[in-house]
mmCIF file of C-alpha atoms in Angstrom:
data_model
loop_
_atom_site.group_PDB
_atom_site.id
_atom_site.type_symbol
_atom_site.label_atom_id
_atom_site.label_comp_id
_atom_site.label_asym_id
_atom_site.label_seq_id
_atom_site.Cartn_x
_atom_site.Cartn_y
_atom_site.Cartn_z
ATOM 1 C CA MET A 1 -169.517 45.019 -11.189
ATOM 2 C CA SER A 2 -170.053 41.585 -9.128
ATOM 3 C CA GLU A 3 -173.352 39.782 -9.603
ATOM 4 C CA ALA A 4 -175.632 40.546 -7.291
ATOM 5 C CA GLN A 5 -176.663 37.687 -4.414
ATOM 6 C CA PRO A 6 -179.438 35.444 -4.658
ATOM 7 C CA THR A 7 -182.551 36.325 -2.569
ATOM 8 C CA PRO A 8 -182.611 33.015 0.462
ATOM 9 C CA ARG A 9 -185.332 31.171 0.168
ATOM 10 C CA PHE A 10 -185.457 31.372 4.085
ATOM 11 C CA ARG A 11 -184.622 33.645 7.403
ATOM 12 C CA GLN A 12 -181.475 32.904 8.081
ATOM 13 C CA HIS A 13 -181.106 31.452 11.751
ATOM 14 C CA ALA A 14 -178.749 29.309 13.861
ATOM 15 C CA ALA A 15 -181.036 25.638 13.064
ATOM 16 C CA LYS A 16 -180.170 22.116 13.972
ATOM 17 C CA MET A 17 -179.043 19.636 11.892
ATOM 18 C CA GLY A 18 -181.966 17.260 11.973
ATOM 19 C CA GLU A 19 -184.280 20.861 11.455
ATOM 20 C CA LEU A 20 -181.990 21.513 8.746
ATOM 21 C CA VAL A 21 -182.248 17.841 7.198
ATOM 22 C CA ALA A 22 -186.257 17.866 7.575
ATOM 23 C CA ARG A 23 -187.057 20.812 5.948
ATOM 24 C CA GLN A 24 -185.039 19.651 2.722
ATOM 25 C CA ILE A 25 -186.799 16.097 2.720
ATOM 26 C CA LEU A 26 -190.226 17.936 3.277
ATOM 27 C CA GLU A 27 -188.685 20.427 0.317
ATOM 28 C CA ASP A 28 -188.382 17.261 -1.714
ATOM 29 C CA ILE A 29 -191.373 15.476 -0.827
ATOM 30 C CA VAL A 30 -193.104 18.710 -2.406
ATOM 31 C CA GLU A 31 -190.851 18.869 -5.197
ATOM 32 C CA GLN A 32 -191.964 15.375 -6.562
ATOM 33 C CA GLY A 33 -195.365 16.111 -5.800
ATOM 34 C CA LEU A 34 -195.307 13.242 -3.762
ATOM 35 C CA SER A 35 -198.928 12.532 -2.642
ATOM 36 C CA ALA A 36 -200.065 11.167 1.212
ATOM 37 C CA GLY A 37 -199.125 7.967 1.360
ATOM 38 C CA ALA A 38 -196.387 7.861 -0.910
ATOM 39 C CA ALA A 39 -193.426 5.965 0.519
ATOM 40 C CA LEU A 40 -190.066 7.719 1.018
ATOM 41 C CA PRO A 41 -186.793 6.251 0.635
ATOM 42 C CA THR A 42 -185.412 3.750 3.312
ATOM 43 C CA GLU A 43 -182.981 4.788 5.965
ATOM 44 C CA ALA A 44 -180.249 4.088 4.782
ATOM 45 C CA GLN A 45 -180.828 5.458 1.176
ATOM 46 C CA MET A 46 -181.926 8.801 2.884
ATOM 47 C CA VAL A 47 -178.310 8.783 4.907
ATOM 48 C CA GLN A 48 -176.731 8.197 1.816
ATOM 49 C CA ALA A 49 -178.478 10.478 -0.032
ATOM 50 C CA TYR A 50 -178.459 13.607 2.900
ATOM 51 C CA GLY A 51 -175.172 12.717 3.829
ATOM 52 C CA VAL A 52 -176.037 12.658 7.589
ATOM 53 C CA SER A 53 -175.544 9.858 10.362
ATOM 54 C CA ARG A 54 -178.575 7.689 11.708
ATOM 55 C CA GLY A 55 -179.350 9.777 14.631
ATOM 56 C CA THR A 56 -179.902 12.651 12.322
ATOM 57 C CA LEU A 57 -182.301 11.366 9.987
ATOM 58 C CA ARG A 58 -184.590 9.910 12.752
ATOM 59 C CA GLU A 59 -184.217 12.825 14.087
ATOM 60 C CA ALA A 60 -185.215 14.956 10.806
ATOM 61 C CA LEU A 61 -188.552 12.280 10.408
ATOM 62 C CA ARG A 62 -189.478 12.432 14.148
ATOM 63 C CA ILE A 63 -189.810 16.473 13.905
ATOM 64 C CA LEU A 64 -192.260 15.699 10.444
ATOM 65 C CA GLU A 65 -193.658 12.546 11.958
ATOM 66 C CA ILE A 66 -195.027 14.813 15.331
ATOM 67 C CA ASN A 67 -196.311 17.209 12.622
ATOM 68 C CA GLY A 68 -198.409 14.842 11.076
ATOM 69 C CA LEU A 69 -195.741 15.214 7.677
ATOM 70 C CA VAL A 70 -194.009 12.288 8.010
ATOM 71 C CA ARG A 71 -195.836 8.545 8.977
ATOM 72 C CA VAL A 72 -192.662 5.994 9.962
ATOM 73 C CA ARG A 73 -194.595 2.391 9.503
ATOM 74 C CA PRO A 74 -193.211 -0.093 11.859
ATOM 75 C CA GLY A 75 -191.535 -3.463 11.011
ATOM 76 C CA ARG A 76 -191.146 -5.352 8.190
ATOM 77 C CA GLY A 77 -192.128 -3.629 4.919
ATOM 78 C CA GLY A 78 -192.615 -0.489 6.814
ATOM 79 C CA GLY A 79 -190.803 2.794 7.008
ATOM 80 C CA PRO A 80 -190.984 6.656 6.044
ATOM 81 C CA ILE A 81 -194.320 7.147 3.713
ATOM 82 C CA VAL A 82 -195.963 11.151 3.304
ATOM 83 C CA GLY A 83 -198.411 11.950 5.637
ATOM 84 C CA SER A 84 -201.203 14.689 5.110
ATOM 85 C CA VAL A 85 -202.456 18.485 5.701
ATOM 86 C CA ASP A 86 -204.254 17.481 8.255
ATOM 87 C CA PRO A 87 -206.090 20.337 9.778
ATOM 88 C CA HIS A 88 -206.558 18.088 13.313
ATOM 89 C CA THR A 89 -203.180 17.543 13.197
ATOM 90 C CA PHE A 90 -202.583 21.758 12.806
ATOM 91 C CA GLY A 91 -205.609 22.700 15.464
ATOM 92 C CA ARG A 92 -203.352 20.466 17.850
ATOM 93 C CA MET A 93 -200.263 22.092 17.544
ATOM 94 C CA MET A 94 -202.310 25.396 17.987
ATOM 95 C CA ALA A 95 -204.109 25.181 20.786
ATOM 96 C CA LEU A 96 -200.577 24.264 22.093
ATOM 97 C CA PHE A 97 -199.502 27.426 21.760
ATOM 98 C CA MET A 98 -203.108 28.849 22.764
ATOM 99 C CA GLN A 99 -202.797 27.390 26.013
ATOM 100 C CA MET A 100 -199.092 28.933 26.461
ATOM 101 C CA GLY A 101 -200.076 32.411 25.432
ATOM 102 C CA ARG A 102 -203.658 32.078 27.931
ATOM 103 C CA THR A 103 -206.214 32.581 24.367
ATOM 104 C CA ARG A 104 -209.879 32.416 25.831
ATOM 105 C CA PHE A 105 -212.133 30.430 24.028
ATOM 106 C CA GLY A 106 -214.565 33.132 23.629
ATOM 107 C CA GLU A 107 -211.797 34.825 21.615
ATOM 108 C CA LEU A 108 -212.039 31.129 19.107
ATOM 109 C CA VAL A 109 -215.892 31.621 19.148
ATOM 110 C CA GLU A 110 -215.302 35.182 17.567
ATOM 111 C CA ALA A 111 -212.526 34.275 15.331
ATOM 112 C CA ARG A 112 -215.353 31.717 13.857
ATOM 113 C CA VAL A 113 -218.264 34.154 13.300
ATOM 114 C CA ILE A 114 -215.389 36.423 11.561
ATOM 115 C CA MET A 115 -213.783 34.013 9.472
ATOM 116 C CA GLU A 116 -216.534 31.541 8.103
ATOM 117 C CA PRO A 117 -219.087 34.225 6.849
ATOM 118 C CA LEU A 118 -215.911 35.262 4.724
ATOM 119 C CA MET A 119 -215.236 31.986 3.522
ATOM 120 C CA ALA A 120 -218.324 31.345 2.805
ATOM 121 C CA ARG A 121 -218.634 33.924 0.955
ATOM 122 C CA LEU A 122 -215.860 33.371 -0.773
ATOM 123 C CA ALA A 123 -217.135 29.565 -1.743
ATOM 124 C CA ALA A 124 -219.059 30.984 -3.605
ATOM 125 C CA GLU A 125 -217.866 33.626 -5.805
ATOM 126 C CA ARG A 126 -215.065 31.218 -6.794
ATOM 127 C CA ARG A 127 -217.492 27.516 -7.027
ATOM 128 C CA ASP A 128 -214.419 25.055 -6.881
ATOM 129 C CA ALA A 129 -216.430 22.122 -8.603
ATOM 130 C CA ALA A 130 -214.879 19.767 -6.231
ATOM 131 C CA HIS A 131 -215.395 22.129 -3.231
ATOM 132 C CA LEU A 132 -219.124 22.035 -4.167
ATOM 133 C CA ARG A 133 -219.336 18.426 -4.182
ATOM 134 C CA GLU A 134 -218.305 17.918 -0.832
ATOM 135 C CA LEU A 135 -220.753 20.203 0.345
ATOM 136 C CA ALA A 136 -223.519 18.646 -2.037
ATOM 137 C CA GLU A 137 -222.764 15.407 0.242
ATOM 138 C CA SER A 138 -223.234 16.946 3.653
ATOM 139 C CA MET A 139 -226.613 18.536 2.532
ATOM 140 C CA ARG A 140 -227.104 15.188 1.514
ATOM 141 C CA GLU A 141 -226.631 13.517 5.432
ATOM 142 C CA HIS A 142 -228.904 16.314 6.849
ATOM 143 C CA ALA A 143 -231.626 15.253 4.544
ATOM 144 C CA THR A 144 -231.352 11.753 5.837
ATOM 145 C CA LEU A 145 -230.771 12.618 9.611
ATOM 146 C CA GLU A 146 -233.175 11.153 12.361
ATOM 147 C CA GLU A 147 -234.155 13.982 14.846
ATOM 148 C CA ARG A 148 -233.685 11.591 17.430
ATOM 149 C CA ASP A 149 -230.518 10.475 16.442
ATOM 150 C CA GLU A 150 -228.509 13.168 18.783
ATOM 151 C CA ALA A 151 -224.990 11.172 17.576
ATOM 152 C CA SER A 152 -225.000 11.704 13.911
ATOM 153 C CA TYR A 153 -226.788 15.065 14.471
ATOM 154 C CA LEU A 154 -223.164 16.525 16.409
ATOM 155 C CA ALA A 155 -221.331 14.474 13.562
ATOM 156 C CA VAL A 156 -223.129 15.895 10.782
ATOM 157 C CA MET A 157 -223.273 19.562 11.687
ATOM 158 C CA GLN A 158 -219.432 19.704 12.685
ATOM 159 C CA ARG A 159 -218.749 18.167 9.665
ATOM 160 C CA PHE A 160 -220.905 20.862 7.290
ATOM 161 C CA HIS A 161 -218.814 23.527 9.506
ATOM 162 C CA GLY A 162 -215.371 22.289 8.436
ATOM 163 C CA VAL A 163 -216.818 21.807 4.781
ATOM 164 C CA VAL A 164 -217.465 25.733 4.975
ATOM 165 C CA ALA A 165 -214.367 26.563 6.609
ATOM 166 C CA GLY A 166 -212.329 24.922 3.972
ATOM 167 C CA LEU A 167 -214.570 25.780 0.815
ATOM 168 C CA SER A 168 -212.811 29.428 0.060
ATOM 169 C CA GLY A 169 -210.092 28.274 -1.990
ATOM 170 C CA ASN A 170 -207.469 29.664 0.196
ATOM 171 C CA GLY A 171 -204.927 27.376 1.518
ATOM 172 C CA VAL A 172 -203.836 29.664 4.446
ATOM 173 C CA LEU A 173 -207.554 30.318 5.514
ATOM 174 C CA ASP A 174 -208.965 26.450 4.693
ATOM 175 C CA LEU A 175 -206.148 25.267 6.916
ATOM 176 C CA PHE A 176 -207.065 27.711 9.524
ATOM 177 C CA GLY A 177 -211.131 27.680 9.200
ATOM 178 C CA ARG A 178 -210.336 24.110 9.930
ATOM 179 C CA ALA A 179 -208.309 23.866 12.443
ATOM 180 C CA LEU A 180 -209.912 26.796 14.864
ATOM 181 C CA LYS A 181 -213.477 24.380 13.749
ATOM 182 C CA GLU A 182 -210.936 21.285 15.186
ATOM 183 C CA ILE A 183 -210.455 23.145 18.257
ATOM 184 C CA TYR A 184 -214.109 24.257 19.334
ATOM 185 C CA THR A 185 -215.023 20.900 18.839
ATOM 186 C CA GLU A 186 -212.786 19.217 20.863
ATOM 187 C CA ARG A 187 -213.630 20.927 24.029
ATOM 188 C CA VAL A 188 -217.540 21.641 23.262
ATOM 189 C CA VAL A 189 -218.667 18.464 21.164
ATOM 190 C CA ALA A 190 -218.363 16.325 24.002
ATOM 191 C CA ALA A 191 -220.756 18.005 25.997
ATOM 192 C CA GLU A 192 -222.783 19.559 23.733
ATOM 193 C CA ARG A 193 -226.110 18.002 23.295
ATOM 194 C CA ARG A 194 -228.666 18.310 20.300
ATOM 195 C CA PRO A 195 -229.779 21.818 20.970
ATOM 196 C CA GLU A 196 -233.841 23.076 20.889
ATOM 197 C CA ARG A 197 -233.736 24.481 17.339
ATOM 198 C CA TRP A 198 -232.779 21.359 15.995
ATOM 199 C CA GLU A 199 -234.867 21.667 12.924
ATOM 200 C CA ASP A 200 -233.686 25.382 12.526
ATOM 201 C CA VAL A 201 -230.001 24.884 12.483
ATOM 202 C CA ARG A 202 -230.518 22.766 9.695
ATOM 203 C CA ARG A 203 -232.354 24.470 7.647
ATOM 204 C CA GLU A 204 -230.008 27.510 8.040
ATOM 205 C CA HIS A 205 -227.152 24.912 6.948
ATOM 206 C CA GLN A 206 -229.472 24.274 3.820
ATOM 207 C CA ALA A 207 -230.022 27.725 3.254
ATOM 208 C CA VAL A 208 -225.790 28.416 3.315
ATOM 209 C CA ALA A 209 -225.812 26.427 1.238
ATOM 210 C CA ALA A 210 -227.790 27.293 -1.416
ATOM 211 C CA ALA A 211 -226.037 30.275 -1.813
ATOM 212 C CA ILE A 212 -222.841 28.803 -2.429
ATOM 213 C CA ALA A 213 -224.600 26.918 -4.578
ATOM 214 C CA ASP A 214 -226.011 29.632 -6.731
ATOM 215 C CA GLY A 215 -222.741 31.443 -6.546
ATOM 216 C CA ASP A 216 -224.781 34.319 -4.311
ATOM 217 C CA GLY A 217 -221.647 35.404 -2.364
ATOM 218 C CA VAL A 218 -223.312 37.970 -0.335
ATOM 219 C CA ALA A 219 -226.187 35.870 0.271
ATOM 220 C CA ALA A 220 -223.574 33.200 1.145
ATOM 221 C CA GLU A 221 -222.128 35.648 3.914
ATOM 222 C CA THR A 222 -225.259 37.320 5.396
ATOM 223 C CA LEU A 223 -226.425 33.677 5.751
ATOM 224 C CA MET A 224 -223.207 31.986 7.707
ATOM 225 C CA ARG A 225 -222.823 35.544 9.593
ATOM 226 C CA ALA A 226 -226.414 34.999 11.059
ATOM 227 C CA HIS A 227 -225.765 31.402 12.196
ATOM 228 C CA MET A 228 -222.410 31.565 13.741
ATOM 229 C CA VAL A 229 -223.730 34.548 15.398
ATOM 230 C CA ALA A 230 -227.063 32.777 16.871
ATOM 231 C CA LEU A 231 -223.924 29.761 17.104
ATOM 232 C CA ALA A 232 -222.228 31.795 19.633
ATOM 233 C CA ASP A 233 -224.886 33.140 21.566
ATOM 234 C CA HIS A 234 -226.089 29.391 22.601
ATOM 235 C CA LEU A 235 -222.386 28.977 23.840
ATOM 236 C CA GLU A 236 -222.339 32.500 25.737
ATOM 237 C CA ARG A 237 -226.139 31.326 26.815
ATOM 238 C CA ASP A 238 -225.490 27.115 27.985
ATOM 239 C CA TYR A 239 -221.693 27.326 28.740
ATOM 240 C CA ALA A 240 -221.205 30.567 29.395
ATOM 241 C CA GLY A 241 -217.861 29.350 31.208
ATOM 242 C CA LEU A 242 -216.608 28.151 29.132
ATOM 243 C CA ARG A 243 -215.521 31.986 27.343
ATOM 244 C CA ASP A 244 -213.145 32.990 30.134
ATOM 245 C CA GLU A 245 -212.023 29.309 29.548
ATOM 246 C CA VAL A 246 -208.059 29.527 28.476
ATOM 247 C CA ILE A 247 -207.644 26.796 25.983
ATOM 248 C CA GLY A 248 -206.443 23.512 26.192
ATOM 249 C CA TRP A 249 -204.151 21.200 24.759
ATOM 250 C CA TRP A 250 -205.167 17.904 23.908
#
């Protein structure tokens, strides 16, 4: 009886050599546990290690650089370094596909209304210490806000949603949740002004944070859903034209 063939790690399809090398570089980064900012081998070393031409290697690095997974520092002492899993960069890529798919802004808001309450619940149930510290820092920012400081208000409120959208402990949900928040922020915040219910928003955020800190998943989900529905209502009332606007790449 012949030996069983190993299950392929990737779906088999035709790929350019540059894509294959990019895949191998990324696999090596993950397997070696390299963190953001870590230096990668020099171009000459990688050409030798992967057995490809300089042109192919540069194509591979360019693929990774476009997606924010590698950065190439120019000049003497420069070279490729490891990038980060950045929700802003991922959000830009998502927006590109959303625009091509003619996805409406209202659909993005609906997705956030569905996802963020669930993520608040998971955050409360899992109570990751690092995540709770991140949430506590966001609450300290809320406490020091000046009512008339419009720019700071918008920044702090959006950071809170970015924090909660990344607290579920599920890497897929966290990345998608934060990326959706980035797309929303990129389009809305430039035109947004401090709402009349400024104090209400701050209290709602504090209530959600308290429920998460207490480990009360049901309350965290309920409170966050009510808050997100209010946000959607605010958008519908004050920015009605956005609902049917196709999401644009930025």
